[in-house]
XYZ file of C-alpha atoms in Angstrom:
641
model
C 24.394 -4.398 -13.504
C 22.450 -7.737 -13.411
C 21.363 -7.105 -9.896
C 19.842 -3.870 -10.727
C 17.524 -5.119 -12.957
C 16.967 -8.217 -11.616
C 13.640 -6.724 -10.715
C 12.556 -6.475 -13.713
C 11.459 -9.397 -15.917
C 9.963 -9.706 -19.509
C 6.252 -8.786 -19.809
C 4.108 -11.580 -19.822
C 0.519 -11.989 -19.578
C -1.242 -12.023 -16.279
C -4.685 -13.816 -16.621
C -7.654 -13.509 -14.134
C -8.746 -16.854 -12.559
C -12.065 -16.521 -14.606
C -13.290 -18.058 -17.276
C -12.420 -16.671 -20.809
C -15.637 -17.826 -22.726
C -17.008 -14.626 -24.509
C -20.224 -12.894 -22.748
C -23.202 -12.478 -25.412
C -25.745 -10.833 -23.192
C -26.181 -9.747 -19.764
C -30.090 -8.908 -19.531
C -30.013 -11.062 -16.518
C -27.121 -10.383 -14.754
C -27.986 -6.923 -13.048
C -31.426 -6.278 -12.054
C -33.665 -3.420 -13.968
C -33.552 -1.446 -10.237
C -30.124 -1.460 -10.350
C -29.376 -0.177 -13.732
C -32.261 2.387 -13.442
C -30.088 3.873 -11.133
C -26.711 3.802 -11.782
C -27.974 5.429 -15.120
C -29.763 8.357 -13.142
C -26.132 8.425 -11.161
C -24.157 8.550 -14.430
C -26.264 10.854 -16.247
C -26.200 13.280 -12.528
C -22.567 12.715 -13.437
C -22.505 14.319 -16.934
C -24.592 17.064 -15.192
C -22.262 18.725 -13.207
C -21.546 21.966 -13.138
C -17.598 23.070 -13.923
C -17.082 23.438 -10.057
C -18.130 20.348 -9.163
C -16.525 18.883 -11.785
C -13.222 19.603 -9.695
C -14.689 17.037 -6.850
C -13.935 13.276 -6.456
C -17.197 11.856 -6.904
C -17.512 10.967 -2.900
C -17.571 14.801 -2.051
C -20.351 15.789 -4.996
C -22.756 13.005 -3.090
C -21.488 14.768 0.493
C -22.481 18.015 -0.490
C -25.748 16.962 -1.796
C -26.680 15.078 1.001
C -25.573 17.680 3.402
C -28.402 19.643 1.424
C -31.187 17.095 1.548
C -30.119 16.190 -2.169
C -30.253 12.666 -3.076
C -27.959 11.950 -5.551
C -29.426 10.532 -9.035
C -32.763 9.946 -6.506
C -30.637 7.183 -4.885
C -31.345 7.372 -1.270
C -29.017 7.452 1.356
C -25.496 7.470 -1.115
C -23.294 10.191 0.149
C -24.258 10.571 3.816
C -21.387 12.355 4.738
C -21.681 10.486 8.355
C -20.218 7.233 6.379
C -19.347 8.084 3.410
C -16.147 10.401 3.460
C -13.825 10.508 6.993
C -15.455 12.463 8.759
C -13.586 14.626 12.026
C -14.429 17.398 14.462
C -13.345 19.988 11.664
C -14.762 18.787 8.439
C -14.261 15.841 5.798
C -10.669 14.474 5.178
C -9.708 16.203 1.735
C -6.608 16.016 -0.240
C -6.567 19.533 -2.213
C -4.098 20.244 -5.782
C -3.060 23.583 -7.015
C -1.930 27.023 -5.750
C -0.546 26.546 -2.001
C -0.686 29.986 -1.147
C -1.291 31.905 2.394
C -5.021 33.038 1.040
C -6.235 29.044 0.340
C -4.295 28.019 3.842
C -6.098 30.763 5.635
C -9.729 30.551 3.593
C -9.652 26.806 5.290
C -9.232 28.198 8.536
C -11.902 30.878 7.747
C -14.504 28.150 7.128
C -13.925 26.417 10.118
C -11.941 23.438 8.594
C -7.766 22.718 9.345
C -4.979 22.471 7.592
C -2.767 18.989 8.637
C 0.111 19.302 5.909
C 0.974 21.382 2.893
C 3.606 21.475 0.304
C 4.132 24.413 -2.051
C 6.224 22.746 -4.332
C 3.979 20.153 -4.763
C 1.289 22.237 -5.228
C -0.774 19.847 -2.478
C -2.467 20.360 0.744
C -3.933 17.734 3.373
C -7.013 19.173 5.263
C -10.511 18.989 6.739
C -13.136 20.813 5.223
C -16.606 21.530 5.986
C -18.524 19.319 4.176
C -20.904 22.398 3.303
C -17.816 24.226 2.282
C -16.555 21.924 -0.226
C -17.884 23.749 -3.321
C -17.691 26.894 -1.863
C -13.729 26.153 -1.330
C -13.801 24.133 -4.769
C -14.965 27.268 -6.872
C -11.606 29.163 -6.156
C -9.200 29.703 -8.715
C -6.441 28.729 -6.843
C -7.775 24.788 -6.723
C -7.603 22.679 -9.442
C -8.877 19.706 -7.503
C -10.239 18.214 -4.638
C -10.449 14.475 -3.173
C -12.118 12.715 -0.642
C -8.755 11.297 1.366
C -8.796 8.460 3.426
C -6.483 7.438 6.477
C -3.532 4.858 5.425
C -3.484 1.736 6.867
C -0.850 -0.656 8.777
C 0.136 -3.419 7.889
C 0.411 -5.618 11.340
C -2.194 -6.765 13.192
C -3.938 -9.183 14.622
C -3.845 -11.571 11.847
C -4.075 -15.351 11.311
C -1.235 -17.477 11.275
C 0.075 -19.577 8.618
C 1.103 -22.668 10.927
C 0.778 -24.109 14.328
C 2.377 -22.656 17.358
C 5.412 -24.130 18.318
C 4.561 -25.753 22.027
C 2.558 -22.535 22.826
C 6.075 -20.430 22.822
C 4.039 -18.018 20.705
C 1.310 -16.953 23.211
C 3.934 -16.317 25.950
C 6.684 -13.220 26.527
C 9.326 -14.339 25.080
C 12.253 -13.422 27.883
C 15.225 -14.708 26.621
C 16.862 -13.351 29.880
C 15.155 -16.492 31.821
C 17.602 -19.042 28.974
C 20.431 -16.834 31.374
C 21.470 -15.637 27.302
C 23.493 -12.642 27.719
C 23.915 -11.369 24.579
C 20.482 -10.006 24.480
C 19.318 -6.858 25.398
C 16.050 -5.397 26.974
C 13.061 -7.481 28.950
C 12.119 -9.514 25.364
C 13.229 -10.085 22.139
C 12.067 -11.092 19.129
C 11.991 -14.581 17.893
C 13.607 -13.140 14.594
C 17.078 -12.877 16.164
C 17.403 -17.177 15.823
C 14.562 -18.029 12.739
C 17.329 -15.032 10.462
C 20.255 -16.442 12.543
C 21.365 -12.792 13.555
C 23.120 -14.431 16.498
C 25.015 -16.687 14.413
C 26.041 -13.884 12.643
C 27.225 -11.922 15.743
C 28.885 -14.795 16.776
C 30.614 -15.987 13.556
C 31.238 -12.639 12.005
C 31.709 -10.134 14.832
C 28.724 -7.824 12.895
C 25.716 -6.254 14.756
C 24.812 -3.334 12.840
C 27.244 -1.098 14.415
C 27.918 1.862 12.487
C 24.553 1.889 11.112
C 21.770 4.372 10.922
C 18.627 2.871 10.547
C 15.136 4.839 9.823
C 11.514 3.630 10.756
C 8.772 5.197 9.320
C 5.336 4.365 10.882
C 1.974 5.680 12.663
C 3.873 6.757 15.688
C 6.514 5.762 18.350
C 4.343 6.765 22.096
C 6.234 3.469 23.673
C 9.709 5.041 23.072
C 10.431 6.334 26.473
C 9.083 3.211 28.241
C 11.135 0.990 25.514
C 14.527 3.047 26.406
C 13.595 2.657 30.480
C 13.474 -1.384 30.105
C 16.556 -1.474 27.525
C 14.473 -2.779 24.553
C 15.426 0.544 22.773
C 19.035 2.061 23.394
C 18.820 5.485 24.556
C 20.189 7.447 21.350
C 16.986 6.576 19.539
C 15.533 9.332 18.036
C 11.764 10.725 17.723
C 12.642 13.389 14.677
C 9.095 13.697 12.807
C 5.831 12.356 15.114
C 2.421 12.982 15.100
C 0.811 15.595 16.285
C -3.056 14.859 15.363
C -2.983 12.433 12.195
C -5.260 11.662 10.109
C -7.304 9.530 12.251
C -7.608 12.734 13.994
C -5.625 11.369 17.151
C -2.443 9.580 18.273
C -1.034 6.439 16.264
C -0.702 2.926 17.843
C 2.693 2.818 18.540
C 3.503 0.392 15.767
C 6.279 2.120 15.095
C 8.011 1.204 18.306
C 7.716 -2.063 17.853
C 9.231 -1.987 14.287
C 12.158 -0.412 15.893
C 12.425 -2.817 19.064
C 12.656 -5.598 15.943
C 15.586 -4.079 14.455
C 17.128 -3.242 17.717
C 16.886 -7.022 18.815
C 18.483 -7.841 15.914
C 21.380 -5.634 15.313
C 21.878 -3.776 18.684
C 24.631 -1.976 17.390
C 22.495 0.211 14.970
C 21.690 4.155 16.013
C 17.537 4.301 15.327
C 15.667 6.989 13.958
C 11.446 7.434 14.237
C 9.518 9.874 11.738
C 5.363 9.326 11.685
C 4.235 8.343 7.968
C 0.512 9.203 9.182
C -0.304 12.960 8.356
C -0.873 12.412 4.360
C 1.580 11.201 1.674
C 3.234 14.405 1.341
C 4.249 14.524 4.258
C 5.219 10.756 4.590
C 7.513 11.475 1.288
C 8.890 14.882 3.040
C 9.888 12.718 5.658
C 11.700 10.057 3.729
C 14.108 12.089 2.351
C 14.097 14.285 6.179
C 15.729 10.564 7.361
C 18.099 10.434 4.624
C 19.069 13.698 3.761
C 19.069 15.136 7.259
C 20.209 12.115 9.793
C 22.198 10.416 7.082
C 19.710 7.106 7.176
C 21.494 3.734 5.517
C 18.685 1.918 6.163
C 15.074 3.225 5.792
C 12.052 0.840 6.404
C 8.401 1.741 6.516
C 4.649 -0.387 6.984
C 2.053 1.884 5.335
C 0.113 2.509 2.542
C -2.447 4.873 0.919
C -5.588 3.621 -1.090
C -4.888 5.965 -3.901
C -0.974 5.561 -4.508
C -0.706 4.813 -8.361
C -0.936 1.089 -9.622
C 0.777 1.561 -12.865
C 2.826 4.221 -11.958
C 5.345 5.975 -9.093
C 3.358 8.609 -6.999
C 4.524 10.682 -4.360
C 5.606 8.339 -1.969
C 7.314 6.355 -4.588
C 9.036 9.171 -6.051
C 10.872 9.930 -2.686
C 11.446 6.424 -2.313
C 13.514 6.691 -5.487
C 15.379 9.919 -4.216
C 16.790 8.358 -0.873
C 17.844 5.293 -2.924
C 19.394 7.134 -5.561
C 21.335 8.706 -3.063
C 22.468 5.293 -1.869
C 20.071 4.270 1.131
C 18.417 1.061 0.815
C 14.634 1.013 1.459
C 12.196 -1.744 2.445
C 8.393 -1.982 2.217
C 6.191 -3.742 3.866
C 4.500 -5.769 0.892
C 1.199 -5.061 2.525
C -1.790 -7.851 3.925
C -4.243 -7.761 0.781
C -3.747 -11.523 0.258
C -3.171 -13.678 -2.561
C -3.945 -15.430 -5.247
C -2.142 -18.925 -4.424
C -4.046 -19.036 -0.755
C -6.669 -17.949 -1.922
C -6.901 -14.941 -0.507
C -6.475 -11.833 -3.189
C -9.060 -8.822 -2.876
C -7.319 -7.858 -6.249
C -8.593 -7.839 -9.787
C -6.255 -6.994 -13.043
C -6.870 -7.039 -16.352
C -8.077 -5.240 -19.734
C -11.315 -3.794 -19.597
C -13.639 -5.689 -21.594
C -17.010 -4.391 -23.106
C -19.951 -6.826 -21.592
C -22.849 -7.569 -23.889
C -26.706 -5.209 -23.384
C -28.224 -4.956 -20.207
C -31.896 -5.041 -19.713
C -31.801 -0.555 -18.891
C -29.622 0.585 -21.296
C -27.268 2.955 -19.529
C -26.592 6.600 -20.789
C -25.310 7.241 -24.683
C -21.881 5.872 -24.700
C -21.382 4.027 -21.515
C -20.236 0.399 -21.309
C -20.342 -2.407 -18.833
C -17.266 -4.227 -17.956
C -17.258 -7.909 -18.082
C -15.299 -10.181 -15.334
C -15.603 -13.175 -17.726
C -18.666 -14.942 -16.401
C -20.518 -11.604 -15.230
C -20.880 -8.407 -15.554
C -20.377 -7.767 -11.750
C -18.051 -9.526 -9.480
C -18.899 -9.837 -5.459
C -16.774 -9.114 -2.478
C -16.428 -12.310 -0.442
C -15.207 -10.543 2.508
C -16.444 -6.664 4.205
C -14.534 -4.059 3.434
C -14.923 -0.211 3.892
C -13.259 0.677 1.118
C -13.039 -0.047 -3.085
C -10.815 1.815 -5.811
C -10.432 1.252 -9.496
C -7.669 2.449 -11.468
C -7.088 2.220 -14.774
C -3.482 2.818 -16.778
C -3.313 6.733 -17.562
C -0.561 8.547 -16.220
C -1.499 10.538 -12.884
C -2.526 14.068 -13.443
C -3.090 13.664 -17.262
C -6.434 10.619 -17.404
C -7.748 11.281 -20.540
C -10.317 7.837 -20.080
C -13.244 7.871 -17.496
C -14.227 4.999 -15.734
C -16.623 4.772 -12.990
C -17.681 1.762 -10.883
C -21.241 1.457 -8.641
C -22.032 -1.280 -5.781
C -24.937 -2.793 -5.338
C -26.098 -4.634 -2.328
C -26.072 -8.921 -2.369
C -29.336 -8.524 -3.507
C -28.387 -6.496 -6.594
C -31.426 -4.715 -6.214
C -29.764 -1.451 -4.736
C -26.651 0.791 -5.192
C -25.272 0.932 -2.122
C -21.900 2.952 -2.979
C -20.486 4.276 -6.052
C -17.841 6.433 -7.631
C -18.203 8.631 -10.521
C -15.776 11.434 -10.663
C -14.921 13.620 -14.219
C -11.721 12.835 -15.725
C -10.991 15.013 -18.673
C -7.133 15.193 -19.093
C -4.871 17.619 -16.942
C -5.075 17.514 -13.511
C -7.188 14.356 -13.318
C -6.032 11.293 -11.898
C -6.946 7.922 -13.180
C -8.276 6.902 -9.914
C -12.146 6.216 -8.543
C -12.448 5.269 -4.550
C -15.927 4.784 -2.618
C -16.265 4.593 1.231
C -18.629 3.226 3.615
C -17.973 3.287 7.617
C -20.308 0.832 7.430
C -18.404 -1.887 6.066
C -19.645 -3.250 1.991
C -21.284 -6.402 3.440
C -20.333 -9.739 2.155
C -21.674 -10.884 -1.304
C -21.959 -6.547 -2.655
C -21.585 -6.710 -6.307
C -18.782 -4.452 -7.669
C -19.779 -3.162 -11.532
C -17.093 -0.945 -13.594
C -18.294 1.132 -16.956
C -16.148 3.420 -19.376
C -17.186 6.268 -20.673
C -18.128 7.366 -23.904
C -14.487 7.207 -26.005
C -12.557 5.859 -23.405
C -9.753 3.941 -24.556
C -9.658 0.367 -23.174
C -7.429 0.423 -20.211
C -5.562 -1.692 -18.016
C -7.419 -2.191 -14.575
C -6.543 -2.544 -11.003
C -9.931 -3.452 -8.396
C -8.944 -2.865 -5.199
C -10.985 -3.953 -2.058
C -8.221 -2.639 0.959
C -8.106 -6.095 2.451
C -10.850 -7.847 1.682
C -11.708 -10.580 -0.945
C -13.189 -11.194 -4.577
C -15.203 -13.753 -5.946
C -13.345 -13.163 -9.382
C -9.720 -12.699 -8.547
C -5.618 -12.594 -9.886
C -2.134 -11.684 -8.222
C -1.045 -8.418 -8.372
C -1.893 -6.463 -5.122
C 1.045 -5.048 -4.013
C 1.206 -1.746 -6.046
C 2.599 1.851 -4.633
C 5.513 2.144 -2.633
C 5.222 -1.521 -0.756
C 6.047 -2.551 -4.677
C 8.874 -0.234 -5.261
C 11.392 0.418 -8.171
C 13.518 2.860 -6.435
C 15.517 4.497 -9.071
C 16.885 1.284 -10.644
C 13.489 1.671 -13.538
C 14.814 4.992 -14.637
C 18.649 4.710 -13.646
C 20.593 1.017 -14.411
C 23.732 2.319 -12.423
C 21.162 3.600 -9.318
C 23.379 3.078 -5.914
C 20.374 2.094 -3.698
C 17.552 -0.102 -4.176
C 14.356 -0.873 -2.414
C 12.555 -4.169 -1.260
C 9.303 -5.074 -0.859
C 8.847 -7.320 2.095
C 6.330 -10.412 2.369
C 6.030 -12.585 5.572
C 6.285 -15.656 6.632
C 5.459 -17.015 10.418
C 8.163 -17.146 12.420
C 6.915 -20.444 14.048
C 7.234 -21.917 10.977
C 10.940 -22.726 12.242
C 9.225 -25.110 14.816
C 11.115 -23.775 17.796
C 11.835 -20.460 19.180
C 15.875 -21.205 19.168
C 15.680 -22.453 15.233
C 16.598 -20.952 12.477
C 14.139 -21.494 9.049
C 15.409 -23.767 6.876
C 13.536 -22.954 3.478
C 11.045 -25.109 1.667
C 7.758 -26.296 1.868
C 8.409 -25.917 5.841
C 8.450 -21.986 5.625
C 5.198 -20.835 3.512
C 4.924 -17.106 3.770
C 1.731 -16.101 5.299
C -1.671 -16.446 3.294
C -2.877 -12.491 4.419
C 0.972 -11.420 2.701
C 0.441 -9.333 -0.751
C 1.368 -10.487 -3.816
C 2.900 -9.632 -7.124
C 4.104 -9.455 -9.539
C 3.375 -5.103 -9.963
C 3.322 -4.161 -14.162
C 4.645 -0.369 -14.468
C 3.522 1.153 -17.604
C 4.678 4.538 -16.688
C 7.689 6.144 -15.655
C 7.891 8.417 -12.762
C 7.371 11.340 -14.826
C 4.247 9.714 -16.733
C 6.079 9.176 -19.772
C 4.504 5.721 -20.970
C 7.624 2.817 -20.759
C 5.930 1.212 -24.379
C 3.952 3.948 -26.115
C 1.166 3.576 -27.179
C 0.786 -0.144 -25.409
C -1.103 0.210 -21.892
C -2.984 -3.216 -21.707
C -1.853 -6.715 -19.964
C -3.066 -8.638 -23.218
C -0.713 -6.942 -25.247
C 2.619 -7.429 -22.929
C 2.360 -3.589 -22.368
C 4.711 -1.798 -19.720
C 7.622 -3.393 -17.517
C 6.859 -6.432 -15.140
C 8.763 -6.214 -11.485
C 9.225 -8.949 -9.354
C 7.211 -7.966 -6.267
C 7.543 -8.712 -3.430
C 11.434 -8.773 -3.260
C 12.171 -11.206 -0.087
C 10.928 -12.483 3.046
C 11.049 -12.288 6.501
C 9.255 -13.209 10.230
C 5.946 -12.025 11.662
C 4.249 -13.243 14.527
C 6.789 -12.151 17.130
C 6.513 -10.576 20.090
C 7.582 -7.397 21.543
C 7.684 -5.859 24.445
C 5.374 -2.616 22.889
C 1.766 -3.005 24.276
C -1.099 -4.477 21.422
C 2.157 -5.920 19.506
C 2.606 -9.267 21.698
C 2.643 -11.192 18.904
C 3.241 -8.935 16.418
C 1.759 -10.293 13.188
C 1.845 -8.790 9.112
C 4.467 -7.377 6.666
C 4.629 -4.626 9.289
C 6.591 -7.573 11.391
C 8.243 -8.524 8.619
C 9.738 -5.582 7.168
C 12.060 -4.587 9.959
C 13.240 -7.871 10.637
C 15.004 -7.893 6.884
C 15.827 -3.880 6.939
C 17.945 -5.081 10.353
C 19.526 -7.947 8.065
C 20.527 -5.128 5.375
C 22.048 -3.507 8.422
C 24.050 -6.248 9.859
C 25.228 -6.815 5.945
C 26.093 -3.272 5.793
C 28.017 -3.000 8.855
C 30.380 -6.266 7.897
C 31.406 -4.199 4.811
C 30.582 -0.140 5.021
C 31.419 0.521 1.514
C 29.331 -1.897 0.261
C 27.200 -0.942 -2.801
C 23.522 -1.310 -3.269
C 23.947 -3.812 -5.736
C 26.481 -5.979 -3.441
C 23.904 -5.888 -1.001
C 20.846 -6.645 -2.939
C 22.660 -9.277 -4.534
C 24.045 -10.616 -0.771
C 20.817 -10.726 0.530
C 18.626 -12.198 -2.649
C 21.520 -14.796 -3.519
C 21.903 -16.863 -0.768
C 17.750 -16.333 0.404
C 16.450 -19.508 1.250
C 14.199 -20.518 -1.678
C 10.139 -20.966 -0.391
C 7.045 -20.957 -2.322
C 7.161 -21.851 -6.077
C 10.820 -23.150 -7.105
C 13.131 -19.726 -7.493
C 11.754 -16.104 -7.818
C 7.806 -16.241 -7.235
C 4.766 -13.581 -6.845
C 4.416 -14.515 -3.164
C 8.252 -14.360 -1.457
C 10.337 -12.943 -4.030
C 13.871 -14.364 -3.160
C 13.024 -16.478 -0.520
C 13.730 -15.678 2.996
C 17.006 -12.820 3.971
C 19.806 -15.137 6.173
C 22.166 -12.986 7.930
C 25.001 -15.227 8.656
C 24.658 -16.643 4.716
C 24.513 -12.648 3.533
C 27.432 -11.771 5.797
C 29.599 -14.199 3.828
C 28.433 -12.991 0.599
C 29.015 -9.600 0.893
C 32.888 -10.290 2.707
C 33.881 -12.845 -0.353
């Protein structure tokens, strides 16, 4: 029992890294320009008519500038050539309510396409027209519509967190030129020795075997080529792929090199590929398709969606929880938002807080938001995309918040988000997007309502940084529960996965040792995650939904840590850097755990892997590694004595 709810701790207080002198006035701190508009933009908000009332903010702006309209008279918001994702068919929509052949084929009709649709769900994933949207909007069979955006990876081409280790780094690393026989294809990673998974094949006898072993990813093109030079083995299996995504094309291929990872690692494991990039429904359809269908131990995954719930499980979650009640063990990629100990966090959490007057008083009711020192708080880094949500259950926000950004003058709203939230059906969610990247120095400003309640918030900036910032990114899926919040005996459990450089073990034949030597990498998400909702909404402490007041359930997040930075033989992934990295190096160390003892529980595993993790960061459990870094041959001998 203790290791299933190891993961979650007693509520404490997170505070912002701000300063927490009260704010008397802000006549000063946002220009007269600025709040002229943002009040014509509010009061165009409470203007709406009931159809567009069912529109995310984004798509009222796109349909008016589509007409010549400009929204609240400021110029330029809503071009619908940067400001929703724009393809050959229409904008990127997600659509709620009726799934029925009329709606399907009245997108068609218009011109748009349907990517993905679930009928239980009562969801649909399409491009529409963006002169269609109200048209489609004003059916009775939709109950809402949002601007979706594509996910995101998380791998790339990021910075390291230490120095190369004599340049091993920036080569192939062929392990079949060391004459080393016990590994397979043209490279492997530098995982296999910094995890000791060959110390574990050696000592123990284990590899995996026995193991099935589900990636979940963009896409999987450098399969075929990967099984021709033995850095796949040939009964890997391409079950759910891409056909167009999101992106409106094909993936990466980052997928393949997630596999190759787990491959290098525990060569005995049979490897299954299903695409996570045609919308979340479909991502959490196929979830449970590599569980339920190919009988998946291991399922591991490196995406997220800007609008998966902070505070709360959403869709992806929710089938996270299924595969795991079931008995699978998941891992996350914690995600590459930063944090607050480098320095890095794009995140900012905490109770709203009503600033003083502003020099244009904004419409009856509505309130600024103060950071602490300001009523506005700038982006330090570009970023194409901001969200704000606030802790009402999804489907059911009674509170309206809205936030508007304003250029680094302050002079100018360059973006904002002001959707209608009125109870049922709404989601407690506002996202604005630019193509154009939100330059460096924008100044993000958040308002309630009239009668909102005050809320717990979550700023997002996808990536980028804030001048005013806390921990806390990692929120969705990449901070999961799995069923062990709602179910103390649940069989499975689910990691979120942080990363640490795998040259950190200064040599490609060492193993990491733990300690101040093995920092995990500054771009690696943080936690902790606060839940304040359980999967079906139900609040976990009624009537208490703030941070000040120790409201909700606070889980450890991320979980454990593993390598990035390694290379593969997959082309663009040479070295492969990010959580994306990292995640499949400890879902292969689950497997090799797995395989020494089959009938291992969940909670034997979790508690192999987390007990004998090498301790990094702050002294035991911390917001940036969890556990520490996943050893296999230390696990092995856990989970055999």
């Amino acid at each position: 029992m203790k290791a299933l709810i190891r993961g979650l701790v007693t509520p404490v207080l997170l505070l912002a890294s701000v300063s927490s002198c009260a704010v008397s006035a802000f006549a000063q701190d946002i220009s007269d320009s600025a709040m002229q508009q943002i009040r014509a933009l509010l009061l165009e908000k409470e203007a709406r008519s009931a159809t567009q009332r069912k529109l995310s903010a984004s798509l009222v702006y796109a349909g008016n500038a589509a007409r010549g309209v400009a929204t609240g008279g400021v110029t330029d918001l809503g071009n619908p050539a940067s400001s929703v994702h724009i393809g050959p068919q229409g904008a990127l929509v997600k659509i709620k309510g009726t799934v029925s052949p009329g709606l399907l084929n009245a997108i068609g009709q218009m011109g748009g396409r349907v990517i993905y649709s679930s009928a239980a769900r009562g969801a649909i994933q399409a491009r529409v027209p963006v002169t269609g949207l109200e048209g489609l909007a004003a059916r009775g069979d939709v109950r809402s519509m949002s601007a979706s955006y594509p996910p995101r990876l998380s791998g790339g081409p990021l910075r390291r967190s230490s120095p190369p280790s004599a340049g091993i780094d920036a080569l192939p690393f062929r392990f079949g030129k060391l004459g080393m026989s016990f590994f397979l294809g043209s490279i492997t990673s530098q995982g296999v020795f910094t995890h000791a998974a060959n110390t574990a094949a050696a000592t123990y006898g284990v590899n995996g075997s026995g193991i099935k072993v589900g990636v979940l990813s963009d896409s999987a093109e450098a399969l075929a080529m990967l099984i021709g030079t033995g850095d796949l083995p040939p009964g890997t299996l391409n079950v759910a792929d891409i056909d167009q995504n999101l992106n409106g094309g094909p993936g990466s291929s980052e997928g393949s090199a997630m596999m190759e990872i787990i491959y290098d690692l525990a060569p005995g494991v049979q490897l299954f590929f299903a695409s996570a990039y045609n919308g979340e429904d479909s991502f959490a359809d196929n979830i449970r398709l590599l569980r339920n269908t190919y009988h998946c131990d291991v399922i591991v995954d490196d995406v997220s969606y800007s609008d998966e719930p902070a505070f709360q499980d959403g869709v992806i979650a929710k089938a996270v929880n299924d595969v795991t009640q079931d008995g699978a063990l998941y891992f996350s990629a914690a995600g590459n938002g930063g944090n607050i100990t480098n320095g890095t966090s794009g995140t900012w959490e905490g109770d709203f807080h009503p600033a003083g007057p502003a020099g244009t008083p904004l419409p009856a009711g509505y309130t600024l938001h103060s950071f602490g020192a300001s009523s506005f708080v700038r982006l330090t880094a570009a970023t194409s995309l901001v969200s704000l949500q606030w802790s009402d259950p999804f489907g059911n926000s009674t509170n309206d918040y809205d936030f508007f950004i304003l250029d680094q003058a302050g002079t100018t709203v360059i973006g904002a988000s002001a959707t209608t939230q009125a109870g049922a059906g709404y989601d407690p969610i506002e996202e604005a997007f630019r193509v154009t990247p939100f330059p460096v120095n924008s100044r993000i400003v958040v308002v309630a309502r009239a009668g909102a309640q005050v809320r717990a918030l979550h700023l997002g900036t996808w990536g980028a940084r804030l001048s005013v910032s806390t921990s806390g990114e990692t929120h969705g899926h990449n901070a999961p529960a799995g069923c062990a919040l709602s179910n103390p005996n649940c069989p499975g459990l689910a990691f979120g996965v942080a990363a640490v450089g795998w040259n950190s073990a200064r040599g490609p034949l060492r193993a990491f040792v733990g300690g101040a030597s093995n920092p995990s990498e500054p771009f690696s998400s943080d936690g902790p995650r606060r839940m304040f909702f359980y999967p079906d909404g139900t609040p976990i402490t009624p009537g208490n939904l703030r941070f000040g007041t120790n409201g909700g359930v606070v889980l450890t997040k991320p979980d454990i840590t593993a390598a990035d930075g390694v290379t593969t033989r997959t082309p663009g992934f040479s070295p492969f850097y990010g959580t994306s990295a990292a995640a499949p190096h400890a879902a292969a160390v689950a497997a090799i755990v797995k395989s020494a003892r089959p009938s291992a529980t969940g909670a034997e595993i979790f508690n192999a892997l987390t007990s004998t993790a090498l301790d990094i960061r702050a002294a035991g459990i911390d917001r940036d590694s969890g556990y520490g870094i996943v050893m296999a041959p230390a696990a092995v001998n856990a989970i055999l004595h």
